[in-house]
Amino acid sequence: MSVHPIQMPLCQRDSSQLLIIDAQERLARAMPTEELEQVVANINRLITAAKVFGIPVIATQQNSKGLGPIIESIGLNLPPDTQATEKTAYSCCTAPGFERSISAHPGRRQLIVVGMEAHICISQTVAGLQRWGYQVFVPADAIISRKEVWKANVLDRMRAGGVQVSCTESVAFEWIGDSAQEHFREVWSLFRNQ
């Protein structure tokens, strides 16, 4: 009997959806400042790349009355038709209306998940998405927790659970696929001055 090695999947632009979880103003105030700036910049890079390629962008907000609106720079960058799903549950998968949002794009079975907080809402959502049969990618440089040790722990758990832990630039360049792709320079320019 031959043993087939596990193959590392890549993000495919025609199969992807970008999910931004709870990137909210008041929640952001509790995050490490320097890391937060990088995470917000990376979320915005992925939103911009998603818009270039026509990849659906979905957003959620946890208890907006308590945690405020989506961070302004992210909110202004979202596609105009993006309506954030309001939730109180930590897992997006138990929030009313969320399943309808992601299933509105049949054939797009890869979810690229970014936002806050890595060890709570992101981890619980990722587990739910896997139960629903989605292939989940988490760019480690586009998620954040209040403490680095919590984020590190959940990234280990995700890897062990079969989640594809990646980085922002990898996701974008997997969407490009080829430097001859017509939008190469437009997306490459998002990363030129990091």
PDB file of C-alpha atoms in Angstrom:
ATOM      1  CA  MET A   1       0.000   0.000   0.000  1.00  0.00           C
ATOM      2  CA  SER A   2       1.381   3.402  -0.955  1.00  0.00           C
ATOM      3  CA  VAL A   3       1.145   6.320   1.416  1.00  0.00           C
ATOM      4  CA  HIS A   4       0.155   9.650  -0.103  1.00  0.00           C
ATOM      5  CA  PRO A   5       1.630  12.700   1.598  1.00  0.00           C
ATOM      6  CA  ILE A   6      -0.770  15.322   2.878  1.00  0.00           C
ATOM      7  CA  GLN A   7      -0.953  18.124   0.364  1.00  0.00           C
ATOM      8  CA  MET A   8      -0.870  21.746   1.417  1.00  0.00           C
ATOM      9  CA  PRO A   9      -3.870  23.549  -0.073  1.00  0.00           C
ATOM     10  CA  LEU A  10      -3.561  27.032  -1.526  1.00  0.00           C
ATOM     11  CA  CYS A  11      -6.123  29.831  -1.505  1.00  0.00           C
ATOM     12  CA  GLN A  12      -7.955  29.948  -4.822  1.00  0.00           C
ATOM     13  CA  ARG A  13      -9.522  33.285  -5.741  1.00  0.00           C
ATOM     14  CA  ASP A  14     -12.558  31.611  -7.364  1.00  0.00           C
ATOM     15  CA  SER A  15     -13.178  29.534  -4.220  1.00  0.00           C
ATOM     16  CA  SER A  16     -12.482  32.152  -1.529  1.00  0.00           C
ATOM     17  CA  GLN A  17     -14.481  34.377   0.762  1.00  0.00           C
ATOM     18  CA  LEU A  18     -12.904  36.839   3.194  1.00  0.00           C
ATOM     19  CA  LEU A  19     -14.419  36.893   6.684  1.00  0.00           C
ATOM     20  CA  ILE A  20     -13.620  39.812   9.003  1.00  0.00           C
ATOM     21  CA  ILE A  21     -14.591  39.018  12.579  1.00  0.00           C
ATOM     22  CA  ASP A  22     -15.295  41.763  15.135  1.00  0.00           C
ATOM     23  CA  ALA A  23     -12.647  44.298  14.084  1.00  0.00           C
ATOM     24  CA  GLN A  24     -14.303  46.925  16.263  1.00  0.00           C
ATOM     25  CA  GLU A  25     -13.228  50.271  17.699  1.00  0.00           C
ATOM     26  CA  ARG A  26     -13.655  49.647  21.438  1.00  0.00           C
ATOM     27  CA  LEU A  27     -12.312  46.109  21.259  1.00  0.00           C
ATOM     28  CA  ALA A  28      -9.273  47.445  19.413  1.00  0.00           C
ATOM     29  CA  ARG A  29      -8.419  49.726  22.346  1.00  0.00           C
ATOM     30  CA  ALA A  30      -7.594  46.657  24.449  1.00  0.00           C
ATOM     31  CA  MET A  31      -5.125  45.259  21.883  1.00  0.00           C
ATOM     32  CA  PRO A  32      -1.328  45.715  21.814  1.00  0.00           C
ATOM     33  CA  THR A  33      -0.890  48.958  19.843  1.00  0.00           C
ATOM     34  CA  GLU A  34       1.969  48.068  17.509  1.00  0.00           C
ATOM     35  CA  GLU A  35       0.537  44.679  16.598  1.00  0.00           C
ATOM     36  CA  LEU A  36      -2.914  46.209  16.125  1.00  0.00           C
ATOM     37  CA  GLU A  37      -1.572  48.654  13.523  1.00  0.00           C
ATOM     38  CA  GLN A  38      -0.069  45.768  11.539  1.00  0.00           C
ATOM     39  CA  VAL A  39      -3.230  43.643  11.822  1.00  0.00           C
ATOM     40  CA  VAL A  40      -5.470  46.512  10.658  1.00  0.00           C
ATOM     41  CA  ALA A  41      -3.112  47.216   7.746  1.00  0.00           C
ATOM     42  CA  ASN A  42      -3.155  43.530   6.767  1.00  0.00           C
ATOM     43  CA  ILE A  43      -6.941  43.276   6.990  1.00  0.00           C
ATOM     44  CA  ASN A  44      -7.162  46.311   4.713  1.00  0.00           C
ATOM     45  CA  ARG A  45      -4.662  44.751   2.275  1.00  0.00           C
ATOM     46  CA  LEU A  46      -6.822  41.632   2.048  1.00  0.00           C
ATOM     47  CA  ILE A  47     -10.026  43.653   1.622  1.00  0.00           C
ATOM     48  CA  THR A  48      -8.436  45.625  -1.216  1.00  0.00           C
ATOM     49  CA  ALA A  49      -7.113  42.480  -2.908  1.00  0.00           C
ATOM     50  CA  ALA A  50     -10.513  40.802  -2.482  1.00  0.00           C
ATOM     51  CA  LYS A  51     -12.211  43.753  -4.187  1.00  0.00           C
ATOM     52  CA  VAL A  52      -9.718  43.588  -7.072  1.00  0.00           C
ATOM     53  CA  PHE A  53     -10.568  39.914  -7.656  1.00  0.00           C
ATOM     54  CA  GLY A  54     -14.304  40.090  -6.887  1.00  0.00           C
ATOM     55  CA  ILE A  55     -13.937  37.910  -3.794  1.00  0.00           C
ATOM     56  CA  PRO A  56     -16.902  38.255  -1.399  1.00  0.00           C
ATOM     57  CA  VAL A  57     -16.164  40.076   1.853  1.00  0.00           C
ATOM     58  CA  ILE A  58     -18.234  39.285   4.941  1.00  0.00           C
ATOM     59  CA  ALA A  59     -18.008  41.103   8.277  1.00  0.00           C
ATOM     60  CA  THR A  60     -19.387  40.577  11.767  1.00  0.00           C
ATOM     61  CA  GLN A  61     -19.796  42.809  14.797  1.00  0.00           C
ATOM     62  CA  GLN A  62     -19.930  41.515  18.370  1.00  0.00           C
ATOM     63  CA  ASN A  63     -22.331  43.413  20.632  1.00  0.00           C
ATOM     64  CA  SER A  64     -21.959  46.752  18.829  1.00  0.00           C
ATOM     65  CA  LYS A  65     -23.531  48.684  21.707  1.00  0.00           C
ATOM     66  CA  GLY A  66     -20.667  47.621  23.947  1.00  0.00           C
ATOM     67  CA  LEU A  67     -17.781  47.248  21.501  1.00  0.00           C
ATOM     68  CA  GLY A  68     -18.608  49.964  18.998  1.00  0.00           C
ATOM     69  CA  PRO A  69     -18.569  50.005  15.199  1.00  0.00           C
ATOM     70  CA  ILE A  70     -16.009  48.431  12.893  1.00  0.00           C
ATOM     71  CA  ILE A  71     -12.649  50.236  12.975  1.00  0.00           C
ATOM     72  CA  GLU A  72     -13.079  53.253  10.713  1.00  0.00           C
ATOM     73  CA  SER A  73     -10.301  52.514   8.206  1.00  0.00           C
ATOM     74  CA  ILE A  74     -11.630  48.969   7.753  1.00  0.00           C
ATOM     75  CA  GLY A  75     -15.257  50.081   7.541  1.00  0.00           C
ATOM     76  CA  LEU A  76     -14.435  52.673   4.869  1.00  0.00           C
ATOM     77  CA  ASN A  77     -12.553  50.047   2.843  1.00  0.00           C
ATOM     78  CA  LEU A  78     -15.327  47.430   2.853  1.00  0.00           C
ATOM     79  CA  PRO A  79     -17.222  46.898  -0.402  1.00  0.00           C
ATOM     80  CA  PRO A  80     -20.330  49.130  -0.385  1.00  0.00           C
ATOM     81  CA  ASP A  81     -22.732  46.168  -0.248  1.00  0.00           C
ATOM     82  CA  THR A  82     -21.113  44.658   2.881  1.00  0.00           C
ATOM     83  CA  GLN A  83     -23.598  44.489   5.741  1.00  0.00           C
ATOM     84  CA  ALA A  84     -21.993  43.328   8.982  1.00  0.00           C
ATOM     85  CA  THR A  85     -23.813  40.522  10.793  1.00  0.00           C
ATOM     86  CA  GLU A  86     -24.581  41.660  14.329  1.00  0.00           C
ATOM     87  CA  LYS A  87     -24.021  38.953  16.926  1.00  0.00           C
ATOM     88  CA  THR A  88     -23.771  38.228  20.627  1.00  0.00           C
ATOM     89  CA  ALA A  89     -22.547  34.631  20.267  1.00  0.00           C
ATOM     90  CA  TYR A  90     -18.794  34.179  20.122  1.00  0.00           C
ATOM     91  CA  SER A  91     -18.991  31.787  17.180  1.00  0.00           C
ATOM     92  CA  CYS A  92     -20.268  33.474  14.031  1.00  0.00           C
ATOM     93  CA  CYS A  93     -21.715  30.086  13.110  1.00  0.00           C
ATOM     94  CA  THR A  94     -24.391  30.413  15.787  1.00  0.00           C
ATOM     95  CA  ALA A  95     -25.308  34.011  14.865  1.00  0.00           C
ATOM     96  CA  PRO A  96     -28.648  34.473  13.068  1.00  0.00           C
ATOM     97  CA  GLY A  97     -28.103  35.381   9.406  1.00  0.00           C
ATOM     98  CA  PHE A  98     -24.435  34.400   9.262  1.00  0.00           C
ATOM     99  CA  GLU A  99     -24.910  31.060   7.507  1.00  0.00           C
ATOM    100  CA  ARG A 100     -27.045  32.802   4.886  1.00  0.00           C
ATOM    101  CA  SER A 101     -24.219  35.330   4.307  1.00  0.00           C
ATOM    102  CA  ILE A 102     -21.545  32.736   3.564  1.00  0.00           C
ATOM    103  CA  SER A 103     -23.822  30.334   1.676  1.00  0.00           C
ATOM    104  CA  ALA A 104     -24.908  33.163  -0.648  1.00  0.00           C
ATOM    105  CA  HIS A 105     -21.781  32.368  -2.678  1.00  0.00           C
ATOM    106  CA  PRO A 106     -22.083  28.713  -3.747  1.00  0.00           C
ATOM    107  CA  GLY A 107     -18.846  27.037  -4.708  1.00  0.00           C
ATOM    108  CA  ARG A 108     -16.779  29.348  -2.504  1.00  0.00           C
ATOM    109  CA  ARG A 109     -15.783  26.820   0.140  1.00  0.00           C
ATOM    110  CA  GLN A 110     -12.571  28.488   1.327  1.00  0.00           C
ATOM    111  CA  LEU A 111     -12.888  31.008   4.146  1.00  0.00           C
ATOM    112  CA  ILE A 112      -9.995  33.344   4.907  1.00  0.00           C
ATOM    113  CA  VAL A 113     -10.619  34.440   8.490  1.00  0.00           C
ATOM    114  CA  VAL A 114      -9.183  37.629  10.050  1.00  0.00           C
ATOM    115  CA  GLY A 115     -10.002  39.930  12.964  1.00  0.00           C
ATOM    116  CA  MET A 116     -10.397  39.824  16.758  1.00  0.00           C
ATOM    117  CA  GLU A 117     -10.055  38.080  19.199  1.00  0.00           C
ATOM    118  CA  ALA A 118      -8.045  35.102  18.017  1.00  0.00           C
ATOM    119  CA  HIS A 119      -8.612  32.878  21.044  1.00  0.00           C
ATOM    120  CA  ILE A 120     -12.345  33.532  21.403  1.00  0.00           C
ATOM    121  CA  CYS A 121     -14.514  34.541  18.443  1.00  0.00           C
ATOM    122  CA  ILE A 122     -12.050  33.507  15.748  1.00  0.00           C
ATOM    123  CA  SER A 123     -11.263  30.091  17.234  1.00  0.00           C
ATOM    124  CA  GLN A 124     -14.917  29.256  17.882  1.00  0.00           C
ATOM    125  CA  THR A 125     -15.946  30.415  14.403  1.00  0.00           C
ATOM    126  CA  VAL A 126     -13.157  28.451  12.736  1.00  0.00           C
ATOM    127  CA  ALA A 127     -14.288  25.290  14.538  1.00  0.00           C
ATOM    128  CA  GLY A 128     -17.859  25.894  13.354  1.00  0.00           C
ATOM    129  CA  LEU A 129     -16.788  26.524   9.754  1.00  0.00           C
ATOM    130  CA  GLN A 130     -14.845  23.259   9.759  1.00  0.00           C
ATOM    131  CA  ARG A 131     -17.918  21.406  11.046  1.00  0.00           C
ATOM    132  CA  TRP A 132     -19.835  22.909   8.124  1.00  0.00           C
ATOM    133  CA  GLY A 133     -17.234  21.530   5.711  1.00  0.00           C
ATOM    134  CA  TYR A 134     -15.404  24.736   4.793  1.00  0.00           C
ATOM    135  CA  GLN A 135     -11.652  24.844   4.254  1.00  0.00           C
ATOM    136  CA  VAL A 136     -10.335  27.507   6.607  1.00  0.00           C
ATOM    137  CA  PHE A 137      -7.246  29.701   6.204  1.00  0.00           C
ATOM    138  CA  VAL A 138      -6.096  32.019   8.998  1.00  0.00           C
ATOM    139  CA  PRO A 139      -3.397  34.591   8.207  1.00  0.00           C
ATOM    140  CA  ALA A 140      -1.556  34.768  11.547  1.00  0.00           C
ATOM    141  CA  ASP A 141      -0.550  38.390  10.920  1.00  0.00           C
ATOM    142  CA  ALA A 142      -4.179  39.484  10.422  1.00  0.00           C
ATOM    143  CA  ILE A 143      -5.590  38.230  13.739  1.00  0.00           C
ATOM    144  CA  ILE A 144      -4.983  39.516  17.244  1.00  0.00           C
ATOM    145  CA  SER A 145      -5.660  38.843  20.917  1.00  0.00           C
ATOM    146  CA  ARG A 146      -5.112  41.016  23.961  1.00  0.00           C
ATOM    147  CA  LYS A 147      -2.167  38.793  24.934  1.00  0.00           C
ATOM    148  CA  GLU A 148       0.323  37.211  22.525  1.00  0.00           C
ATOM    149  CA  VAL A 149       0.367  33.950  24.500  1.00  0.00           C
ATOM    150  CA  TRP A 150      -3.374  33.486  23.874  1.00  0.00           C
ATOM    151  CA  LYS A 151      -2.944  34.022  20.152  1.00  0.00           C
ATOM    152  CA  ALA A 152       0.059  31.663  20.053  1.00  0.00           C
ATOM    153  CA  ASN A 153      -1.921  28.988  21.872  1.00  0.00           C
ATOM    154  CA  VAL A 154      -4.892  29.140  19.521  1.00  0.00           C
ATOM    155  CA  LEU A 155      -2.652  29.120  16.437  1.00  0.00           C
ATOM    156  CA  ASP A 156      -1.133  25.859  17.735  1.00  0.00           C
ATOM    157  CA  ARG A 157      -4.619  24.452  18.294  1.00  0.00           C
ATOM    158  CA  MET A 158      -5.723  25.509  14.815  1.00  0.00           C
ATOM    159  CA  ARG A 159      -2.719  23.889  13.134  1.00  0.00           C
ATOM    160  CA  ALA A 160      -3.340  20.683  15.082  1.00  0.00           C
ATOM    161  CA  GLY A 161      -6.996  20.831  14.016  1.00  0.00           C
ATOM    162  CA  GLY A 162      -6.252  21.091  10.303  1.00  0.00           C
ATOM    163  CA  VAL A 163      -6.691  24.830   9.822  1.00  0.00           C
ATOM    164  CA  GLN A 164      -4.319  26.352   7.262  1.00  0.00           C
ATOM    165  CA  VAL A 165      -2.322  28.958   9.200  1.00  0.00           C
ATOM    166  CA  SER A 166      -0.833  31.343   6.672  1.00  0.00           C
ATOM    167  CA  CYS A 167       0.110  35.023   6.338  1.00  0.00           C
ATOM    168  CA  THR A 168      -1.478  37.967   4.549  1.00  0.00           C
ATOM    169  CA  GLU A 169       1.008  38.177   1.710  1.00  0.00           C
ATOM    170  CA  SER A 170       0.777  34.423   1.046  1.00  0.00           C
ATOM    171  CA  VAL A 171      -3.015  34.636   0.735  1.00  0.00           C
ATOM    172  CA  ALA A 172      -2.855  37.580  -1.674  1.00  0.00           C
ATOM    173  CA  PHE A 173      -0.165  35.995  -3.852  1.00  0.00           C
ATOM    174  CA  GLU A 174      -2.025  32.681  -3.924  1.00  0.00           C
ATOM    175  CA  TRP A 175      -5.014  34.650  -5.218  1.00  0.00           C
ATOM    176  CA  ILE A 176      -2.742  36.175  -7.893  1.00  0.00           C
ATOM    177  CA  GLY A 177      -1.162  32.840  -8.831  1.00  0.00           C
ATOM    178  CA  ASP A 178       1.033  34.183 -11.622  1.00  0.00           C
ATOM    179  CA  SER A 179       3.019  37.398 -12.125  1.00  0.00           C
ATOM    180  CA  ALA A 180       1.485  37.608 -15.611  1.00  0.00           C
ATOM    181  CA  GLN A 181      -1.985  37.915 -14.029  1.00  0.00           C
ATOM    182  CA  GLU A 182      -3.576  41.204 -15.109  1.00  0.00           C
ATOM    183  CA  HIS A 183      -3.968  42.518 -11.543  1.00  0.00           C
ATOM    184  CA  PHE A 184      -0.486  41.502 -10.368  1.00  0.00           C
ATOM    185  CA  ARG A 185       0.956  45.020 -10.038  1.00  0.00           C
ATOM    186  CA  GLU A 186      -2.164  46.385  -8.364  1.00  0.00           C
ATOM    187  CA  VAL A 187      -2.067  43.733  -5.630  1.00  0.00           C
ATOM    188  CA  TRP A 188       1.735  43.603  -5.383  1.00  0.00           C
ATOM    189  CA  SER A 189       1.757  47.340  -4.672  1.00  0.00           C
ATOM    190  CA  LEU A 190      -0.180  46.676  -1.446  1.00  0.00           C
ATOM    191  CA  PHE A 191       2.876  44.901  -0.047  1.00  0.00           C
ATOM    192  CA  ARG A 192       5.702  46.863  -1.636  1.00  0.00           C
ATOM    193  CA  ASN A 193       6.427  49.143   1.333  1.00  0.00           C
ATOM    194  CA  GLN A 194       5.911  46.822   4.298  1.00  0.00           C
TER     195      GLN A 194
END
